[in-house]
Amino acid sequence: MNNFGTIHNKIKRFETIALGIFSNYEDSKARIVTVTLTKDRIQGLSIKQENLLMQAISCLEHDLYKAAHVMAWAAFIDYLEMQLSEDNLQKVHKVRPKWEKYKTIEELRENIPEYQLLDVAKEIKLINKTANKSLQGLLSKRNECAHPSDYEPELNESLGFISELLKRIQQIKNKAT
């Protein structure tokens, strides 16, 4: 059994090295390993958010690039909403008094468009103006993927989209701590 464990570890090491080499080639499916490695560096995500990101990566592995955009955005916006509601929406209600009728993040999620949630995140200093503009652009890309459009992202675009969202999650996390 010990021999099997040694062989298994060598195979896993070989696989990691091989994927790293193949990931340098633009059309290689092994480029997905870069997203997985980036995701591994992110701490503090909920099980739901991790699951959504794994679904996005799975979409990449199956050439479902529009779906990858949608799933990655779902993970990001869920993370942002959890940060917005960390204080029971007190900061949100302070900058948007008309939203006080929404007592939970679920109610807010059902009634307020995501672009407005991004604006509120900027107003309460969870993100800055530049991040807000970038995230508005990413939301626009997500919308192109979620609705009928001529936009057909490729692997590299989808990898970049996911990677950018993961970086934004990390920035928000760093700011929140």
mmCIF file of C-alpha atoms in Angstrom:
data_model
loop_
_atom_site.group_PDB
_atom_site.id
_atom_site.type_symbol
_atom_site.label_atom_id
_atom_site.label_comp_id
_atom_site.label_asym_id
_atom_site.label_seq_id
_atom_site.Cartn_x
_atom_site.Cartn_y
_atom_site.Cartn_z
ATOM 1 C CA MET A 1 0.000 0.000 0.000
ATOM 2 C CA ASN A 2 2.861 2.376 0.806
ATOM 3 C CA ASN A 3 4.243 1.739 -2.674
ATOM 4 C CA PHE A 4 0.875 2.674 -4.198
ATOM 5 C CA GLY A 5 0.851 5.964 -2.244
ATOM 6 C CA THR A 6 4.323 6.829 -3.524
ATOM 7 C CA ILE A 7 3.357 6.082 -7.118
ATOM 8 C CA HIS A 8 0.128 8.051 -6.741
ATOM 9 C CA ASN A 9 2.027 11.087 -5.380
ATOM 10 C CA LYS A 10 4.523 10.921 -8.272
ATOM 11 C CA ILE A 11 1.690 10.763 -10.801
ATOM 12 C CA LYS A 12 -0.024 13.796 -9.205
ATOM 13 C CA ARG A 13 3.270 15.745 -9.225
ATOM 14 C CA PHE A 14 3.816 14.822 -12.880
ATOM 15 C CA GLU A 15 0.269 15.895 -13.733
ATOM 16 C CA THR A 16 0.747 19.262 -12.017
ATOM 17 C CA ILE A 17 4.038 19.894 -13.830
ATOM 18 C CA ALA A 18 2.583 18.811 -17.193
ATOM 19 C CA LEU A 19 -0.484 21.019 -16.771
ATOM 20 C CA GLY A 20 1.783 23.928 -15.887
ATOM 21 C CA ILE A 21 3.745 23.420 -19.100
ATOM 22 C CA PHE A 22 0.630 23.002 -21.263
ATOM 23 C CA SER A 23 -1.004 26.027 -19.682
ATOM 24 C CA ASN A 24 1.514 28.231 -21.510
ATOM 25 C CA TYR A 25 -0.145 27.413 -24.828
ATOM 26 C CA GLU A 26 -3.108 29.612 -25.686
ATOM 27 C CA ASP A 27 -5.417 26.880 -26.976
ATOM 28 C CA SER A 28 -4.587 24.333 -24.307
ATOM 29 C CA LYS A 29 -7.338 23.161 -21.971
ATOM 30 C CA ALA A 30 -4.592 22.957 -19.355
ATOM 31 C CA ARG A 31 -4.826 26.750 -19.042
ATOM 32 C CA ILE A 32 -7.778 26.058 -16.781
ATOM 33 C CA VAL A 33 -5.248 25.031 -14.145
ATOM 34 C CA THR A 34 -4.368 28.717 -13.754
ATOM 35 C CA VAL A 35 -7.923 29.491 -12.643
ATOM 36 C CA THR A 36 -7.913 26.554 -10.239
ATOM 37 C CA LEU A 37 -4.628 27.697 -8.730
ATOM 38 C CA THR A 38 -5.927 31.262 -8.434
ATOM 39 C CA LYS A 39 -9.084 30.012 -6.757
ATOM 40 C CA ASP A 40 -7.016 28.017 -4.269
ATOM 41 C CA ARG A 41 -5.453 31.279 -3.068
ATOM 42 C CA ILE A 42 -8.849 32.749 -2.193
ATOM 43 C CA GLN A 43 -9.914 32.174 1.373
ATOM 44 C CA GLY A 44 -13.141 33.104 3.085
ATOM 45 C CA LEU A 45 -15.658 32.128 0.423
ATOM 46 C CA SER A 46 -18.867 30.360 1.326
ATOM 47 C CA ILE A 47 -19.547 26.828 0.162
ATOM 48 C CA LYS A 48 -22.111 28.246 -2.264
ATOM 49 C CA GLN A 49 -19.583 30.687 -3.742
ATOM 50 C CA GLU A 50 -16.907 27.991 -4.071
ATOM 51 C CA ASN A 51 -19.462 25.729 -5.735
ATOM 52 C CA LEU A 52 -20.404 28.453 -8.219
ATOM 53 C CA LEU A 53 -16.728 29.019 -9.062
ATOM 54 C CA MET A 54 -16.165 25.294 -9.534
ATOM 55 C CA GLN A 55 -19.160 25.245 -11.880
ATOM 56 C CA ALA A 56 -17.609 28.138 -13.822
ATOM 57 C CA ILE A 57 -14.361 26.180 -14.142
ATOM 58 C CA SER A 58 -16.285 23.085 -15.182
ATOM 59 C CA CYS A 59 -17.991 25.182 -17.872
ATOM 60 C CA LEU A 60 -14.553 26.168 -19.177
ATOM 61 C CA GLU A 61 -13.510 22.531 -19.333
ATOM 62 C CA HIS A 62 -16.564 21.821 -21.510
ATOM 63 C CA ASP A 63 -16.220 24.864 -23.819
ATOM 64 C CA LEU A 64 -19.270 26.561 -22.290
ATOM 65 C CA TYR A 65 -17.721 30.001 -22.102
ATOM 66 C CA LYS A 66 -20.904 32.056 -21.816
ATOM 67 C CA ALA A 67 -22.067 29.829 -18.977
ATOM 68 C CA ALA A 68 -18.655 30.219 -17.299
ATOM 69 C CA HIS A 69 -19.124 33.996 -17.284
ATOM 70 C CA VAL A 70 -22.589 33.674 -15.752
ATOM 71 C CA MET A 71 -21.514 31.239 -13.026
ATOM 72 C CA ALA A 72 -18.413 33.245 -12.099
ATOM 73 C CA TRP A 73 -20.467 36.436 -11.860
ATOM 74 C CA ALA A 74 -22.997 34.634 -9.652
ATOM 75 C CA ALA A 75 -20.175 33.712 -7.254
ATOM 76 C CA PHE A 76 -18.855 37.275 -7.243
ATOM 77 C CA ILE A 77 -22.205 38.999 -6.719
ATOM 78 C CA ASP A 78 -23.097 36.582 -3.928
ATOM 79 C CA TYR A 79 -19.802 37.453 -2.220
ATOM 80 C CA LEU A 80 -20.455 41.177 -2.659
ATOM 81 C CA GLU A 81 -23.985 40.862 -1.305
ATOM 82 C CA MET A 82 -22.703 38.994 1.750
ATOM 83 C CA GLN A 83 -20.237 41.818 2.383
ATOM 84 C CA LEU A 84 -22.973 44.426 1.960
ATOM 85 C CA SER A 85 -25.163 42.621 4.477
ATOM 86 C CA GLU A 86 -22.438 41.884 7.024
ATOM 87 C CA ASP A 87 -23.768 44.635 9.323
ATOM 88 C CA ASN A 88 -27.428 43.763 8.672
ATOM 89 C CA LEU A 89 -27.529 46.328 5.836
ATOM 90 C CA GLN A 90 -26.955 49.305 8.163
ATOM 91 C CA LYS A 91 -24.378 50.976 5.884
ATOM 92 C CA VAL A 92 -26.529 50.260 2.840
ATOM 93 C CA HIS A 93 -29.595 51.788 4.486
ATOM 94 C CA LYS A 94 -27.555 54.821 5.536
ATOM 95 C CA VAL A 95 -26.626 55.665 1.928
ATOM 96 C CA ARG A 96 -29.952 54.448 0.475
ATOM 97 C CA PRO A 97 -32.695 55.290 3.012
ATOM 98 C CA LYS A 98 -35.418 54.296 0.530
ATOM 99 C CA TRP A 99 -34.075 50.749 0.689
ATOM 100 C CA GLU A 100 -34.840 50.410 4.407
ATOM 101 C CA LYS A 101 -37.977 48.490 3.465
ATOM 102 C CA TYR A 102 -35.652 45.649 2.435
ATOM 103 C CA LYS A 103 -34.657 43.988 5.696
ATOM 104 C CA THR A 104 -32.575 41.122 4.303
ATOM 105 C CA ILE A 105 -30.062 40.669 1.528
ATOM 106 C CA GLU A 106 -32.518 38.275 -0.116
ATOM 107 C CA GLU A 107 -35.141 41.034 -0.313
ATOM 108 C CA LEU A 108 -32.541 43.456 -1.634
ATOM 109 C CA ARG A 109 -31.356 40.886 -4.187
ATOM 110 C CA GLU A 110 -34.914 40.404 -5.458
ATOM 111 C CA ASN A 111 -35.682 44.116 -5.822
ATOM 112 C CA ILE A 112 -32.479 45.996 -6.640
ATOM 113 C CA PRO A 113 -30.517 45.593 -9.891
ATOM 114 C CA GLU A 114 -26.925 44.445 -9.531
ATOM 115 C CA TYR A 115 -25.491 47.614 -11.054
ATOM 116 C CA GLN A 116 -27.085 49.585 -8.211
ATOM 117 C CA LEU A 117 -25.554 47.216 -5.664
ATOM 118 C CA LEU A 118 -22.161 47.953 -7.209
ATOM 119 C CA ASP A 119 -22.823 51.688 -6.846
ATOM 120 C CA VAL A 120 -23.738 51.228 -3.182
ATOM 121 C CA ALA A 121 -20.585 49.179 -2.613
ATOM 122 C CA LYS A 122 -18.639 52.180 -3.939
ATOM 123 C CA GLU A 123 -20.548 54.626 -1.750
ATOM 124 C CA ILE A 124 -19.863 52.664 1.423
ATOM 125 C CA LYS A 125 -16.201 52.359 0.360
ATOM 126 C CA LEU A 126 -16.229 48.598 -0.128
ATOM 127 C CA ILE A 127 -14.872 49.258 -3.630
ATOM 128 C CA ASN A 128 -13.408 52.389 -5.179
ATOM 129 C CA LYS A 129 -14.533 54.334 -8.250
ATOM 130 C CA THR A 130 -12.148 52.522 -10.602
ATOM 131 C CA ALA A 131 -13.199 49.096 -9.333
ATOM 132 C CA ASN A 132 -16.841 50.099 -9.719
ATOM 133 C CA LYS A 133 -16.291 51.030 -13.368
ATOM 134 C CA SER A 134 -14.451 47.772 -14.024
ATOM 135 C CA LEU A 135 -17.131 45.733 -12.296
ATOM 136 C CA GLN A 136 -19.871 47.535 -14.238
ATOM 137 C CA GLY A 137 -18.027 46.461 -17.401
ATOM 138 C CA LEU A 138 -17.797 42.875 -16.175
ATOM 139 C CA LEU A 139 -21.516 42.944 -15.362
ATOM 140 C CA SER A 140 -22.167 44.105 -18.915
ATOM 141 C CA LYS A 141 -20.116 41.148 -20.234
ATOM 142 C CA ARG A 142 -22.056 38.811 -17.966
ATOM 143 C CA ASN A 143 -25.317 40.219 -19.325
ATOM 144 C CA GLU A 144 -24.145 39.655 -22.900
ATOM 145 C CA CYS A 145 -23.474 36.035 -21.968
ATOM 146 C CA ALA A 146 -26.735 35.509 -20.091
ATOM 147 C CA HIS A 147 -28.982 36.942 -22.810
ATOM 148 C CA PRO A 148 -29.116 36.409 -26.568
ATOM 149 C CA SER A 149 -26.269 38.348 -28.168
ATOM 150 C CA ASP A 150 -23.574 38.101 -30.793
ATOM 151 C CA TYR A 151 -20.858 38.006 -28.123
ATOM 152 C CA GLU A 152 -19.038 34.658 -28.205
ATOM 153 C CA PRO A 153 -16.219 34.597 -25.662
ATOM 154 C CA GLU A 154 -13.307 32.222 -26.104
ATOM 155 C CA LEU A 155 -11.254 30.373 -23.515
ATOM 156 C CA ASN A 156 -8.805 33.223 -22.907
ATOM 157 C CA GLU A 157 -11.567 35.790 -22.472
ATOM 158 C CA SER A 158 -13.384 33.537 -20.032
ATOM 159 C CA LEU A 159 -10.211 32.823 -18.075
ATOM 160 C CA GLY A 160 -9.563 36.556 -17.871
ATOM 161 C CA PHE A 161 -13.125 37.239 -16.745
ATOM 162 C CA ILE A 162 -12.941 34.682 -13.951
ATOM 163 C CA SER A 163 -9.472 35.767 -12.923
ATOM 164 C CA GLU A 164 -10.567 39.418 -12.733
ATOM 165 C CA LEU A 165 -13.542 38.539 -10.544
ATOM 166 C CA LEU A 166 -11.331 36.484 -8.236
ATOM 167 C CA LYS A 167 -8.972 39.458 -7.888
ATOM 168 C CA ARG A 168 -11.905 41.741 -7.083
ATOM 169 C CA ILE A 169 -13.111 39.312 -4.411
ATOM 170 C CA GLN A 170 -9.644 39.352 -2.874
ATOM 171 C CA GLN A 171 -9.535 43.170 -2.950
ATOM 172 C CA ILE A 172 -12.907 43.398 -1.222
ATOM 173 C CA LYS A 173 -11.808 40.810 1.294
ATOM 174 C CA ASN A 174 -8.618 42.759 2.029
ATOM 175 C CA LYS A 175 -10.594 45.981 2.452
ATOM 176 C CA ALA A 176 -13.151 44.340 4.741
ATOM 177 C CA THR A 177 -10.493 43.033 7.143
#
